[in-house]
Amino acid sequence: MRALVPFGLSVLLLAGCEPPIPDSRPAGVGFESYSDYQRRHIAEAAAARAAGQGAQAVPGPVQTAAVPFPPPAGGTTLAPGPGGTGAPSATALAQAGIGAAPAGAPLYQTTPQVADPALPAGVPPANPSVADTPAYYPPGTATPAPEPVTTHAGISDENDFQAVASRETIESDKARIAQNRAAYQQVAPTENPERTGASGAAVDLVQYALKAPNRLGEAIYPRSRIALTRTEKACARYPSPEAAQQAFLSSGGPKRDSKNLDPDGDGFACYWDPTPFQQAKN
């Protein structure tokens, strides 16, 4: 334990003799406080201003010789103003007709207007320079609005009371009603025409559906289990279920099924459905 004490004292003496590590960070806003940066920035700005005061002075504006304005066509030459600035004086501008008019002179010349007896009271006469232009109206008068164009082509006005009242009366309505009653025609009912030709030979499917004693899927007719052709193939020969039902009834149906169109024996071939007709009857 006593041997460790001198060793510890020597370590502390060596640590106290070690020189401090210099700061290697560069100076700048990112590595110094904002107060130091602000003081340094103010000092640099003051030094720049002090250096600029000792620099060469900037020359002022250069005075150019006065050049008189060129005279207008048929006018007078304007003399340059005082001080050699090249601008004419107010007197020269007034002599050339530019600027303020002399005191007491009228600002513009007016042409006396002669009253027109054809115009109403309070309406001034038209200006001759614009009176002949199209769509001109004297000052003080309102521009007339264009009249609306109303057309009822193809639309009945029978619901417009004013339009009907302007051309119809109670007597005219009574006469028109009597005329319509006189033109009535009653058609007597007749027998439905008999079907002839191909339409007469065809079976009325509506009547067959209404007279059928059973519903779709109720087997009431015996069928043989032996079939020469499949039902799907036999039904594919017809363009529609109605055509298949017509062929089924024309070939001995519904009691016989020689074409194998009604294998379940309900009397309805190839998915033909009589339900809509039977429901309409009830």
Coordinates of C-alpha atoms in Angstrom, one line a residue:
M1 CA 0.0 0.0 0.0
R2 CA 2.8 2.4 0.8
A3 CA 4.5 1.5 -2.5
L4 CA 1.4 2.7 -4.4
V5 CA 1.4 6.2 -2.9
P6 CA 4.6 7.5 -4.6
F7 CA 3.4 6.0 -7.9
G8 CA 0.1 8.0 -7.7
L9 CA 1.9 11.2 -6.8
S10 CA 4.2 10.8 -9.9
V11 CA 1.1 10.3 -12.1
L12 CA -0.5 13.5 -10.8
L13 CA 2.8 15.5 -11.3
L14 CA 3.1 14.3 -14.9
A15 CA -0.6 15.2 -15.6
G16 CA 0.0 18.8 -14.3
C17 CA 3.0 19.3 -16.5
E18 CA 1.2 18.3 -19.7
P19 CA 0.6 21.4 -22.0
P20 CA -3.0 22.2 -22.9
I21 CA -4.3 21.0 -26.3
P22 CA -4.8 24.0 -28.6
D23 CA -8.3 24.6 -30.1
S24 CA -8.2 23.5 -33.8
R25 CA -11.7 24.8 -34.6
P26 CA -11.6 27.6 -37.2
A27 CA -13.3 30.9 -36.2
G28 CA -16.7 31.6 -37.7
V29 CA -20.4 31.9 -37.0
G30 CA -20.7 28.1 -36.6
F31 CA -17.8 27.8 -34.1
E32 CA -18.2 31.0 -31.9
S33 CA -20.9 32.6 -29.9
Y34 CA -23.4 34.9 -31.6
S35 CA -22.2 37.8 -29.4
D36 CA -18.6 37.4 -30.5
Y37 CA -19.7 37.2 -34.2
Q38 CA -21.8 40.3 -33.9
R39 CA -19.0 42.3 -32.3
R40 CA -16.5 41.2 -35.0
H41 CA -19.0 42.0 -37.8
I42 CA -19.5 45.5 -36.4
A43 CA -15.8 46.1 -36.2
E44 CA -15.2 44.9 -39.8
A45 CA -18.0 47.2 -41.0
A46 CA -16.5 50.2 -39.2
A47 CA -13.1 49.5 -40.6
A48 CA -14.5 49.3 -44.1
R49 CA -16.3 52.7 -43.7
A50 CA -13.1 54.3 -42.4
A51 CA -11.1 52.9 -45.4
G52 CA -13.8 54.3 -47.8
Q53 CA -13.6 57.8 -46.5
G54 CA -10.0 58.1 -47.4
A55 CA -10.7 56.9 -51.0
Q56 CA -11.1 59.1 -54.0
A57 CA -14.3 61.2 -54.0
V58 CA -16.9 60.4 -56.7
P59 CA -17.3 63.2 -59.2
G60 CA -20.7 65.0 -59.3
P61 CA -23.0 65.4 -62.3
V62 CA -21.5 66.8 -65.5
Q63 CA -23.0 70.0 -66.7
T64 CA -23.7 69.9 -70.4
A65 CA -24.1 72.9 -72.7
A66 CA -27.6 74.1 -73.2
V67 CA -29.1 73.0 -76.6
P68 CA -32.3 74.8 -77.7
F69 CA -35.3 72.7 -78.7
P70 CA -35.8 72.5 -82.5
P71 CA -38.6 74.7 -83.6
P72 CA -41.9 73.0 -84.7
A73 CA -43.1 73.3 -88.3
G74 CA -44.2 76.9 -88.8
G75 CA -43.4 77.8 -85.1
T76 CA -40.8 79.8 -83.3
T77 CA -37.6 78.7 -81.7
L78 CA -37.7 78.3 -77.9
A79 CA -34.9 80.0 -76.1
P80 CA -33.0 78.0 -73.4
G81 CA -33.9 78.6 -69.8
P82 CA -31.7 80.2 -67.2
G83 CA -28.9 78.2 -65.6
G84 CA -27.9 76.5 -68.8
T85 CA -30.2 73.5 -68.2
G86 CA -31.5 73.4 -71.7
A87 CA -35.2 73.6 -70.7
P88 CA -37.2 76.6 -72.1
S89 CA -38.6 79.1 -69.7
A90 CA -42.3 79.5 -68.8
T91 CA -42.4 82.7 -70.9
A92 CA -41.1 81.0 -74.0
L93 CA -43.6 78.1 -73.6
A94 CA -46.5 80.6 -73.2
Q95 CA -45.4 82.4 -76.4
A96 CA -45.3 79.1 -78.3
G97 CA -48.8 78.3 -77.1
I98 CA -47.7 75.7 -74.6
G99 CA -48.6 75.7 -70.9
A100 CA -50.9 78.0 -69.0
A101 CA -52.9 80.5 -70.9
P102 CA -52.7 84.2 -70.1
A103 CA -54.9 85.4 -67.3
G104 CA -58.3 86.4 -68.4
A105 CA -58.1 84.4 -71.7
P106 CA -60.9 81.8 -72.3
L107 CA -59.7 78.2 -72.0
Y108 CA -61.5 77.1 -75.2
Q109 CA -63.6 78.7 -77.8
T110 CA -67.3 77.8 -77.9
T111 CA -69.5 77.8 -80.9
P112 CA -72.9 79.4 -80.3
Q113 CA -75.7 76.9 -80.6
V114 CA -79.0 77.8 -82.2
A115 CA -82.1 76.4 -80.6
D116 CA -84.0 73.9 -82.7
P117 CA -87.7 74.5 -82.4
A118 CA -88.4 70.8 -83.3
L119 CA -86.7 69.6 -80.1
P120 CA -88.5 69.5 -76.8
A121 CA -87.7 71.9 -74.0
G122 CA -84.4 71.2 -72.2
V123 CA -82.9 69.0 -75.0
P124 CA -79.8 70.6 -76.5
P125 CA -79.3 70.4 -80.3
A126 CA -77.1 67.7 -81.7
N127 CA -73.5 68.3 -82.5
P128 CA -73.2 68.6 -86.3
S129 CA -69.9 66.6 -86.3
V130 CA -71.6 63.5 -84.9
A131 CA -75.3 64.0 -85.7
D132 CA -75.1 62.1 -89.0
T133 CA -73.4 59.0 -87.4
P134 CA -75.5 55.9 -86.9
A135 CA -77.2 55.3 -83.6
Y136 CA -76.5 58.8 -82.3
Y137 CA -78.8 60.4 -79.7
P138 CA -78.6 64.0 -78.4
P139 CA -77.1 64.4 -75.0
G140 CA -79.6 64.2 -72.1
T141 CA -81.9 61.7 -73.9
A142 CA -82.1 58.0 -72.8
T143 CA -81.2 55.4 -75.4
P144 CA -84.3 53.4 -76.2
A145 CA -84.1 49.7 -75.4
P146 CA -84.6 47.3 -78.3
E147 CA -88.0 45.7 -78.3
P148 CA -87.9 42.0 -77.4
V149 CA -88.6 39.6 -80.2
T150 CA -91.0 36.9 -79.1
T151 CA -91.7 34.0 -81.3
H152 CA -93.8 30.9 -80.4
A153 CA -93.1 28.9 -83.5
G154 CA -94.2 25.3 -82.9
I155 CA -95.4 26.0 -79.3
S156 CA -99.1 26.1 -78.4
D157 CA -100.4 29.0 -76.4
E158 CA -103.6 27.4 -75.3
N159 CA -102.4 27.7 -71.7
D160 CA -102.0 31.5 -72.0
F161 CA -105.3 33.0 -71.0
Q162 CA -104.5 36.4 -72.5
A163 CA -103.6 34.9 -75.9
V164 CA -106.7 32.7 -76.0
A165 CA -109.0 35.5 -74.8
S166 CA -107.7 37.8 -77.5
R167 CA -109.0 35.5 -80.3
E168 CA -111.6 33.2 -78.7
T169 CA -115.0 33.8 -77.1
I170 CA -117.5 31.7 -75.3
E171 CA -119.6 31.5 -78.5
S172 CA -116.6 30.4 -80.6
D173 CA -115.8 27.7 -78.0
K174 CA -119.4 26.4 -78.1
A175 CA -119.4 26.2 -81.9
R176 CA -116.1 24.3 -82.0
I177 CA -117.3 21.8 -79.4
A178 CA -120.5 21.2 -81.5
Q179 CA -118.4 20.7 -84.6
N180 CA -116.2 18.1 -82.9
R181 CA -119.2 16.2 -81.7
A182 CA -120.6 16.1 -85.2
A183 CA -117.4 14.7 -86.5
Y184 CA -117.4 11.7 -84.0
Q185 CA -117.4 8.3 -85.6
Q186 CA -118.2 5.1 -83.8
V187 CA -116.6 1.9 -85.1
A188 CA -118.6 -1.3 -84.6
P189 CA -116.6 -4.3 -83.3
T190 CA -115.9 -7.1 -85.7
E191 CA -114.6 -10.7 -85.4
N192 CA -110.9 -11.2 -85.3
P193 CA -109.6 -12.3 -88.7
E194 CA -108.8 -16.0 -89.2
R195 CA -105.3 -16.9 -89.8
T196 CA -104.4 -18.3 -93.2
G197 CA -101.4 -19.8 -94.8
A198 CA -98.3 -20.3 -92.7
S199 CA -99.7 -18.2 -89.8
G200 CA -102.8 -20.4 -89.7
A201 CA -100.8 -23.6 -89.5
A202 CA -98.7 -22.3 -86.6
V203 CA -99.8 -23.1 -83.1
D204 CA -100.9 -20.2 -80.9
L205 CA -98.4 -20.5 -78.0
V206 CA -100.3 -18.0 -75.9
Q207 CA -103.5 -20.0 -76.1
Y208 CA -101.5 -23.2 -75.4
A209 CA -99.9 -21.7 -72.3
L210 CA -103.2 -20.4 -71.0
K211 CA -104.9 -23.8 -71.5
A212 CA -102.1 -25.9 -70.1
P213 CA -103.2 -27.7 -66.9
N214 CA -99.7 -27.7 -65.3
R215 CA -96.8 -25.4 -64.6
L216 CA -93.3 -25.4 -65.8
G217 CA -91.4 -28.5 -64.5
E218 CA -94.6 -30.5 -63.5
A219 CA -94.3 -33.8 -65.5
I220 CA -97.7 -35.0 -66.6
Y221 CA -96.8 -36.8 -69.9
P222 CA -94.9 -40.1 -70.0
R223 CA -91.5 -40.1 -71.7
S224 CA -89.2 -43.0 -72.8
R225 CA -85.8 -43.1 -71.3
I226 CA -84.4 -44.2 -74.6
A227 CA -83.6 -41.2 -76.9
L228 CA -81.9 -41.3 -80.3
T229 CA -80.4 -37.8 -79.8
R230 CA -79.5 -35.7 -76.8
T231 CA -81.9 -32.9 -75.8
E232 CA -79.2 -30.2 -76.0
K233 CA -78.3 -31.2 -79.5
A234 CA -82.0 -31.4 -80.6
C235 CA -82.8 -27.9 -79.2
A236 CA -79.7 -26.4 -80.8
R237 CA -81.4 -26.9 -84.2
Y238 CA -83.9 -24.1 -83.5
P239 CA -83.2 -20.3 -83.3
S240 CA -85.3 -19.8 -80.2
P241 CA -87.3 -21.6 -77.5
E242 CA -90.5 -20.4 -79.2
A243 CA -89.5 -22.1 -82.5
A244 CA -88.7 -25.3 -80.7
Q245 CA -92.0 -25.3 -78.9
Q246 CA -93.8 -24.8 -82.2
A247 CA -91.9 -27.7 -83.7
F248 CA -92.7 -29.8 -80.6
L249 CA -96.4 -29.2 -80.8
S250 CA -96.5 -29.7 -84.6
S251 CA -94.9 -33.1 -84.3
G252 CA -97.4 -34.7 -81.9
G253 CA -96.6 -32.8 -78.7
P254 CA -97.3 -32.6 -75.9
K255 CA -98.3 -36.2 -75.6
R256 CA -95.6 -37.6 -77.9
D257 CA -92.0 -36.3 -78.1
S258 CA -90.5 -37.8 -81.2
K259 CA -87.8 -35.1 -81.4
N260 CA -86.7 -35.5 -77.7
L261 CA -87.4 -31.8 -77.0
D262 CA -89.3 -32.4 -73.8
P263 CA -87.5 -35.0 -71.8
D264 CA -89.1 -34.1 -68.4
G265 CA -92.7 -34.5 -69.8
D266 CA -94.1 -31.1 -68.6
G267 CA -95.2 -30.3 -72.2
F268 CA -92.8 -27.4 -72.6
A269 CA -89.9 -27.9 -74.9
C270 CA -86.3 -26.5 -74.9
Y271 CA -86.6 -24.0 -71.9
W272 CA -89.7 -22.4 -73.3
D273 CA -91.5 -20.8 -70.3
P274 CA -95.3 -20.3 -70.2
T275 CA -95.2 -18.6 -66.8
P276 CA -95.6 -15.0 -68.0
F277 CA -98.8 -15.8 -69.9
Q278 CA -100.2 -17.9 -67.0
Q279 CA -99.5 -15.1 -64.5
A280 CA -101.2 -12.5 -66.8
K281 CA -104.3 -14.7 -66.8
N282 CA -104.5 -14.8 -63.1

